[in-house]
CSV table of C-alpha atoms in Angstrom, one decimal:
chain,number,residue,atom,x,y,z
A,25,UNK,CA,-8.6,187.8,-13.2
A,26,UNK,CA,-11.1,189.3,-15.5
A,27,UNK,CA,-14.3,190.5,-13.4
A,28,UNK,CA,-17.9,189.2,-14.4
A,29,UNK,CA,-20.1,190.6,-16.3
A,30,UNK,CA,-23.4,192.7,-14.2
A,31,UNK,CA,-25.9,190.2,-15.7
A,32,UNK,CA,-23.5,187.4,-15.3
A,33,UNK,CA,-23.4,188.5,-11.0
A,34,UNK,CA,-27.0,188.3,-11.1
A,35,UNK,CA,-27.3,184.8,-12.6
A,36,UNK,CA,-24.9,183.0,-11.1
A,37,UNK,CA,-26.1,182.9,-7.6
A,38,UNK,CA,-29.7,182.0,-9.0
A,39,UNK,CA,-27.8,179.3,-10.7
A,40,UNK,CA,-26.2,177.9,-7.6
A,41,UNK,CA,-29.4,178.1,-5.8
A,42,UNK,CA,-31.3,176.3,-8.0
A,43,UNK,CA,-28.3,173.4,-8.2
A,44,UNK,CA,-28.7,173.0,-4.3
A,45,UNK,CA,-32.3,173.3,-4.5
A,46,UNK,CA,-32.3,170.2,-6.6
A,47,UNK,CA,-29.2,168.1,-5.4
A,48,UNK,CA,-30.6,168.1,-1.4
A,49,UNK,CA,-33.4,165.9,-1.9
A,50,UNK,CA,-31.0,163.4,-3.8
A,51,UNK,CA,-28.6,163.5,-0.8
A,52,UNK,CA,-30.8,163.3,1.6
A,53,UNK,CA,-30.4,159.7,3.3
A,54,UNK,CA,-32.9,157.8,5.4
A,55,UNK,CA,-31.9,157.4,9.1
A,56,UNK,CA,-31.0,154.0,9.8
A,57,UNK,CA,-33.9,152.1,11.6
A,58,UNK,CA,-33.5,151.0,15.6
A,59,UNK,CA,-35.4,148.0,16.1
A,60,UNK,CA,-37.5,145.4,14.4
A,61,UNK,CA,-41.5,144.9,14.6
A,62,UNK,CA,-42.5,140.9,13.7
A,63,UNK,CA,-46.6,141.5,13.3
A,64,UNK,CA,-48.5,138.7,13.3
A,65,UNK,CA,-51.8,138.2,12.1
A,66,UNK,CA,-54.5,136.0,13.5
A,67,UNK,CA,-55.7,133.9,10.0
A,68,UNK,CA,-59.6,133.8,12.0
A,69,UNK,CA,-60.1,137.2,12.7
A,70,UNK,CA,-58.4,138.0,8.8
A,71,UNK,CA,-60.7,136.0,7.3
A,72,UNK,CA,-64.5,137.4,8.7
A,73,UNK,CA,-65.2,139.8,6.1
A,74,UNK,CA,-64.1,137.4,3.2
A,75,UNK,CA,-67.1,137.2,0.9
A,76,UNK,CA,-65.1,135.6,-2.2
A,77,UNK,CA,-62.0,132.9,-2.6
A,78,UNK,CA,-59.4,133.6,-5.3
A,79,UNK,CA,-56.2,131.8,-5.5
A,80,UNK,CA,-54.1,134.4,-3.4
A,81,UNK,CA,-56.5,134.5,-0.2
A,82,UNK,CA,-55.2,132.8,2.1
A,83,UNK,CA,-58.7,132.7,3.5
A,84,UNK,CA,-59.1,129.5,1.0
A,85,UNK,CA,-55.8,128.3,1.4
A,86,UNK,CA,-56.6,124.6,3.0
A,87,UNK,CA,-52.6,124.8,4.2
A,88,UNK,CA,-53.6,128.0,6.3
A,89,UNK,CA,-55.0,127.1,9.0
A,90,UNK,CA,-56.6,128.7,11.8
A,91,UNK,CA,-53.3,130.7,13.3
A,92,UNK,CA,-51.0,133.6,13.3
A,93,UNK,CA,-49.3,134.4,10.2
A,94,UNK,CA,-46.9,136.7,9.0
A,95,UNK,CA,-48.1,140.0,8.2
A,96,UNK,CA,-44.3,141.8,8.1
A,97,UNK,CA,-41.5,142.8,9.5
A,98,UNK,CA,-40.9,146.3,9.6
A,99,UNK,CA,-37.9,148.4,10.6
A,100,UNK,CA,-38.9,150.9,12.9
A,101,UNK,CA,-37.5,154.1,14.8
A,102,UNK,CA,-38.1,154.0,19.2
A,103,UNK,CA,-40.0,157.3,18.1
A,104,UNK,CA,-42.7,155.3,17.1
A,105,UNK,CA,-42.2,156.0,13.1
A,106,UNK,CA,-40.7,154.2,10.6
A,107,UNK,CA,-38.7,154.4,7.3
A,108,UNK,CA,-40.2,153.3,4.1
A,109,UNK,CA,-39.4,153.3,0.3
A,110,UNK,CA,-35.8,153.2,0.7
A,111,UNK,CA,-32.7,152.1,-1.5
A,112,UNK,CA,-33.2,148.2,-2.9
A,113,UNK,CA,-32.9,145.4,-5.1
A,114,UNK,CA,-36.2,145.0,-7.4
A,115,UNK,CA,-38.7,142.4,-6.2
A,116,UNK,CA,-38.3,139.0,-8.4
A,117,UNK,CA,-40.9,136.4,-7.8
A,118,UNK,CA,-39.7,134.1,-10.1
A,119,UNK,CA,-36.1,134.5,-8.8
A,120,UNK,CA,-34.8,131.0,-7.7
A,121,UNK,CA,-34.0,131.9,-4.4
A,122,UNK,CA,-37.7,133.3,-3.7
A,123,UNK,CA,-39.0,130.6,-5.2
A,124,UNK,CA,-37.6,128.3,-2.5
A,125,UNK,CA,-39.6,129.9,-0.4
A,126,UNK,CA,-42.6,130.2,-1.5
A,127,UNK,CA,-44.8,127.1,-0.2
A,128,UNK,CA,-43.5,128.1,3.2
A,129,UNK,CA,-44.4,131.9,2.4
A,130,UNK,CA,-48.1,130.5,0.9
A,131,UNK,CA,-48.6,128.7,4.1
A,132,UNK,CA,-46.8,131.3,6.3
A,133,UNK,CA,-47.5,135.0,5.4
A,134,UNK,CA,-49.8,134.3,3.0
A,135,UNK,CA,-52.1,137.1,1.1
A,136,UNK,CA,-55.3,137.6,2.4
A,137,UNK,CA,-56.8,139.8,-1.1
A,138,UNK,CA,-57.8,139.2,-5.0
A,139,UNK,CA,-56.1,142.6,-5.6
A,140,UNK,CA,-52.3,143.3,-6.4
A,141,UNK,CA,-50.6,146.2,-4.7
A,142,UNK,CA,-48.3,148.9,-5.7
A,143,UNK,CA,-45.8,151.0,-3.2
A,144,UNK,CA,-42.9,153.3,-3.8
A,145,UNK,CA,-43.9,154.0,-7.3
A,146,UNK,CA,-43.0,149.8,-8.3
A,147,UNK,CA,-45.6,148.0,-10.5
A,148,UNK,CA,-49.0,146.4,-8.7
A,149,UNK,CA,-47.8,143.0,-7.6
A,150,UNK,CA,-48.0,140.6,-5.0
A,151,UNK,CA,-48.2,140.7,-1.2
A,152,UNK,CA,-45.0,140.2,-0.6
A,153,UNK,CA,-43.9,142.3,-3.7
A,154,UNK,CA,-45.0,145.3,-1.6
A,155,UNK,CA,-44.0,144.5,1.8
A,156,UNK,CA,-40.3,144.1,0.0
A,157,UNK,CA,-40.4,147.7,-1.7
A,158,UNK,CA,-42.5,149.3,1.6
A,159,UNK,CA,-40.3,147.8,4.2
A,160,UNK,CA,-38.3,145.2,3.4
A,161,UNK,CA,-35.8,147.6,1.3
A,162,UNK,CA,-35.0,149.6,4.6
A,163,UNK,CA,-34.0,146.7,6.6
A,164,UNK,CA,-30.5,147.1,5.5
A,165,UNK,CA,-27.7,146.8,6.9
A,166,UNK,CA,-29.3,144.0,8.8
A,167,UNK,CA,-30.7,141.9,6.2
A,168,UNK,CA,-29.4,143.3,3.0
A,169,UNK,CA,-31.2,140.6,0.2
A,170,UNK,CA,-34.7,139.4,-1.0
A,171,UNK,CA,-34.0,135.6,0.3
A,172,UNK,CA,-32.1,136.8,3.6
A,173,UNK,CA,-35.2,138.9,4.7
A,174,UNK,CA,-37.5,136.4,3.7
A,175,UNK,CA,-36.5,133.9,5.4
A,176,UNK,CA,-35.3,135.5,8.4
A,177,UNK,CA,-39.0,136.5,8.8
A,178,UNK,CA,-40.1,132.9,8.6
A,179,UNK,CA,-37.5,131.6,10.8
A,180,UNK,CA,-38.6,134.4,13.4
A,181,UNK,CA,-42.5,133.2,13.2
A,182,UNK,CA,-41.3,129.7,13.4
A,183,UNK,CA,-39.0,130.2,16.4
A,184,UNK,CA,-41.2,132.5,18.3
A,185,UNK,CA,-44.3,130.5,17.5
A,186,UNK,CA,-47.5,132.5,19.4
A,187,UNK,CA,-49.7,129.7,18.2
A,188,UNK,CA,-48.4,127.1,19.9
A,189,UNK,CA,-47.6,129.0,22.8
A,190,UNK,CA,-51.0,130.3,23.1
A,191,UNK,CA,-52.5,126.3,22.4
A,192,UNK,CA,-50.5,125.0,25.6
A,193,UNK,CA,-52.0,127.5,27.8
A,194,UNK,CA,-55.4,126.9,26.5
A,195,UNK,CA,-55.8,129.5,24.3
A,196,UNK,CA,-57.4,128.1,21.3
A,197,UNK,CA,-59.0,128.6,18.0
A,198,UNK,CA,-63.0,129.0,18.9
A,199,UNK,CA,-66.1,130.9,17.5
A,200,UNK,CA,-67.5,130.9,20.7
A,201,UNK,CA,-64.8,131.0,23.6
A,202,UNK,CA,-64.2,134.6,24.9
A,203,UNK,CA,-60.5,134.6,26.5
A,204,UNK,CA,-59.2,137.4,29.2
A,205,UNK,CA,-56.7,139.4,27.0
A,206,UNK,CA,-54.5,140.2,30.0
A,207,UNK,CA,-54.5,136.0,30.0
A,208,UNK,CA,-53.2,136.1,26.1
A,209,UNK,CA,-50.6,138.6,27.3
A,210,UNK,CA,-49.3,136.8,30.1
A,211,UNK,CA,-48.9,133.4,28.8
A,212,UNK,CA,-47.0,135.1,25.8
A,213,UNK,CA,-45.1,137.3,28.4
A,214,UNK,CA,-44.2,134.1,30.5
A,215,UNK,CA,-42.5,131.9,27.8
A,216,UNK,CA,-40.6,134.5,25.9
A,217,UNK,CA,-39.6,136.8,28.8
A,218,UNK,CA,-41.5,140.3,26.8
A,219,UNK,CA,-44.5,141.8,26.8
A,220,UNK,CA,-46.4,141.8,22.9
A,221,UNK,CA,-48.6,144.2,22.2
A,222,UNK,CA,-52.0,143.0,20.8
A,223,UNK,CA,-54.6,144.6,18.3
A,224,UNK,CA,-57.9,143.7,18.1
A,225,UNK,CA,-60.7,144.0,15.7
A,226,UNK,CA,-64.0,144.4,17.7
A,227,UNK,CA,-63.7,141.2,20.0
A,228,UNK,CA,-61.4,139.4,17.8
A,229,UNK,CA,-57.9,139.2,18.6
A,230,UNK,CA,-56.5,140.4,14.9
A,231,UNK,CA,-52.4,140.7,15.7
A,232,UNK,CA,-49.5,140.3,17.7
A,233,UNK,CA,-46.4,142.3,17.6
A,234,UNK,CA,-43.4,141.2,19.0
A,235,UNK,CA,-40.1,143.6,18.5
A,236,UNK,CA,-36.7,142.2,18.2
A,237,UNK,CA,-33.2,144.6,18.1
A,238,UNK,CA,-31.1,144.6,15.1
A,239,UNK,CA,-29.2,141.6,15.9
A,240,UNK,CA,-32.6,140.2,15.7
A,241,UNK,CA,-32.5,139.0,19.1
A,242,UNK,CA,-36.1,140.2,20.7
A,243,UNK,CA,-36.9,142.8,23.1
A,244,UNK,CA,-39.5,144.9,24.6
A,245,UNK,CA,-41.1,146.8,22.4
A,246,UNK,CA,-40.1,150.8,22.9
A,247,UNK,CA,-44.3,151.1,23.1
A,248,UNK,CA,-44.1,149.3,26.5
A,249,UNK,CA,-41.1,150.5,27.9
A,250,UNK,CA,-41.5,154.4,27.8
A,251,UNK,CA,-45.3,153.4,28.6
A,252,UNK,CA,-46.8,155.1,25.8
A,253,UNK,CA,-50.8,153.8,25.1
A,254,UNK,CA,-50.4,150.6,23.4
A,255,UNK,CA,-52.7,149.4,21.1
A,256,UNK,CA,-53.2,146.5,24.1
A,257,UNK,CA,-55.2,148.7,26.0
A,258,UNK,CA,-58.0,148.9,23.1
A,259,UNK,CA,-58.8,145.2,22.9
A,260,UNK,CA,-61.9,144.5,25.4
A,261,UNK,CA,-61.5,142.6,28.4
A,262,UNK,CA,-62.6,139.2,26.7
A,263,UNK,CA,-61.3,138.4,23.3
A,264,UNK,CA,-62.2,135.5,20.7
A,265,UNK,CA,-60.0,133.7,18.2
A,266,UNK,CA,-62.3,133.0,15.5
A,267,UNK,CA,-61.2,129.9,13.4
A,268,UNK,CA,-60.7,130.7,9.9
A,269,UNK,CA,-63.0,130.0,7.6
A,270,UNK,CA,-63.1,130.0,3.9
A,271,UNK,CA,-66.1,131.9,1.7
A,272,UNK,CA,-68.7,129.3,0.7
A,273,UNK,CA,-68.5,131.3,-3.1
A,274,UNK,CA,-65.4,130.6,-4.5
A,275,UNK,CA,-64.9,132.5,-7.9
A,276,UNK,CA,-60.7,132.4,-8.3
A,277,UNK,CA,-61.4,135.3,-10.6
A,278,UNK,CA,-62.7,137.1,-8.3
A,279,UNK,CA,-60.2,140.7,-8.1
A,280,UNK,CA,-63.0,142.3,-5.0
A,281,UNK,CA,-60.9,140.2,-2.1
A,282,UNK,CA,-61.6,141.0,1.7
A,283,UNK,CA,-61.3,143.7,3.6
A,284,UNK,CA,-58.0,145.2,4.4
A,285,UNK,CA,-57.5,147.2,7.9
């Protein structure tokens, strides 16, 4: 066998450097997700800061009312990050099957901005345009389509309702009654057998989280069980659930929206 050329010896192994150089990112697969998070967000505490109604905002949605909606559900790792921007079919909103869902996802997980977002490098749309390209996309091999994530998020809030929970114990919607968080907790704790972990926004209580495994029965949440801080510990003692209310201006072509935490 003929021997290379000098010049040839000296390219070659440039060559085959470069070629790994740019194949490893393209090989380079996400780690598959351990758990899910099913955040909820208190429609009340959403809607303070509203100053203007647009036909997205939930805030002026009269089927919205004053209770926890669905703000996603995320895969997550039990190292406390989480995959994003992964592998996935594009986001159709005028796809039959999504549009079967939609007066439950208006009512549901509605929008609570006048703005469209963009995520992964996908064109601005819709709310739940970008929690599909975000998050949804890395859900597989769980939930693998548009419809089946969807709706298994709806069927999850519907199943696991806080709300109503929360109502039998006396925990209501109220501008002016102050609740004992470690009340919210335990009422929640008592009828689903976990413990959620709560956010807050000053006083208000502004979300739940509730984790589920991959066969999307639930669980504790990794937060709770290796006692790392949760974000429980930063509510106050006493905590409101504000009732949602709707901006007295309503411009629908208003793009300014409210403001997003």
């Amino acid at each position: 066998m003929a021997s290379l050329p000098a010049k040839a010896k000296l390219i070659l192994p440039l060559l085959l450097l470069l070629g790994v150089a740019t194949a490893a990112p393209l090989n380079k697969a996400k780690k598959e997700f351990d758990y899910f998070t099913l955040a909820l967000t208190w429609s009340g505490t959403k809607c303070l800061n509203a100053r203007e109604c647009c036909s997205s905002n939930g805030c002026c949605n009269p089927d919205v009312g004053s209770k926890f909606t669905i703000r996603g559900l995320w895969p997550e790792y039990n190292d406390g990050t989480w995959p994003t921007c992964c592998n996935g079919t594009a986001f159709d909103q005028d796809g039959v099957d999504i549009q079967l869902l939609m007066p439950d996802l208006a009512r549901d997980w509605p929008s609570y901005y006048c703005t469209l977002s963009s995520a992964c490098g996908s064109p601005k749309g819709s709310n739940w345009a970008y929690e599909w390209v975000k998050r949804g996309t890395c859900a597989s091999p769980v939930l693998t389509t548009i419809y089946g994530y969807f709706s298994k998020a709806l069927e999850l809030s519907s199943s696991f309702d806080v709300t109503g929970i929360l109502s039998e114990s006396g925990y209501v919607a109220s501008d002016s009654a102050k609740y004992l968080v470690g009340g919210i907790i335990q009422a929640i704790e008592k009828e689903l057998g976990v413990t959620p972990i709560l956010s807050c926004y000053g006083d208000a209580v502004k979300e739940v989280q509730l984790c589920f495994d991959k066969n999307l029965q639930i669980q504790e949440c990794p937060t709770i069980e290796s006692g790392m801080l949760s974000k429980s510990d930063e509510c106050p003692g006493f905590v409101r659930l504000p009732i949602k209310t709707a901006p007295e201006k309503m411009n629908y072509l208003s793009l300014r929206g409210v403001q997003n935490w």
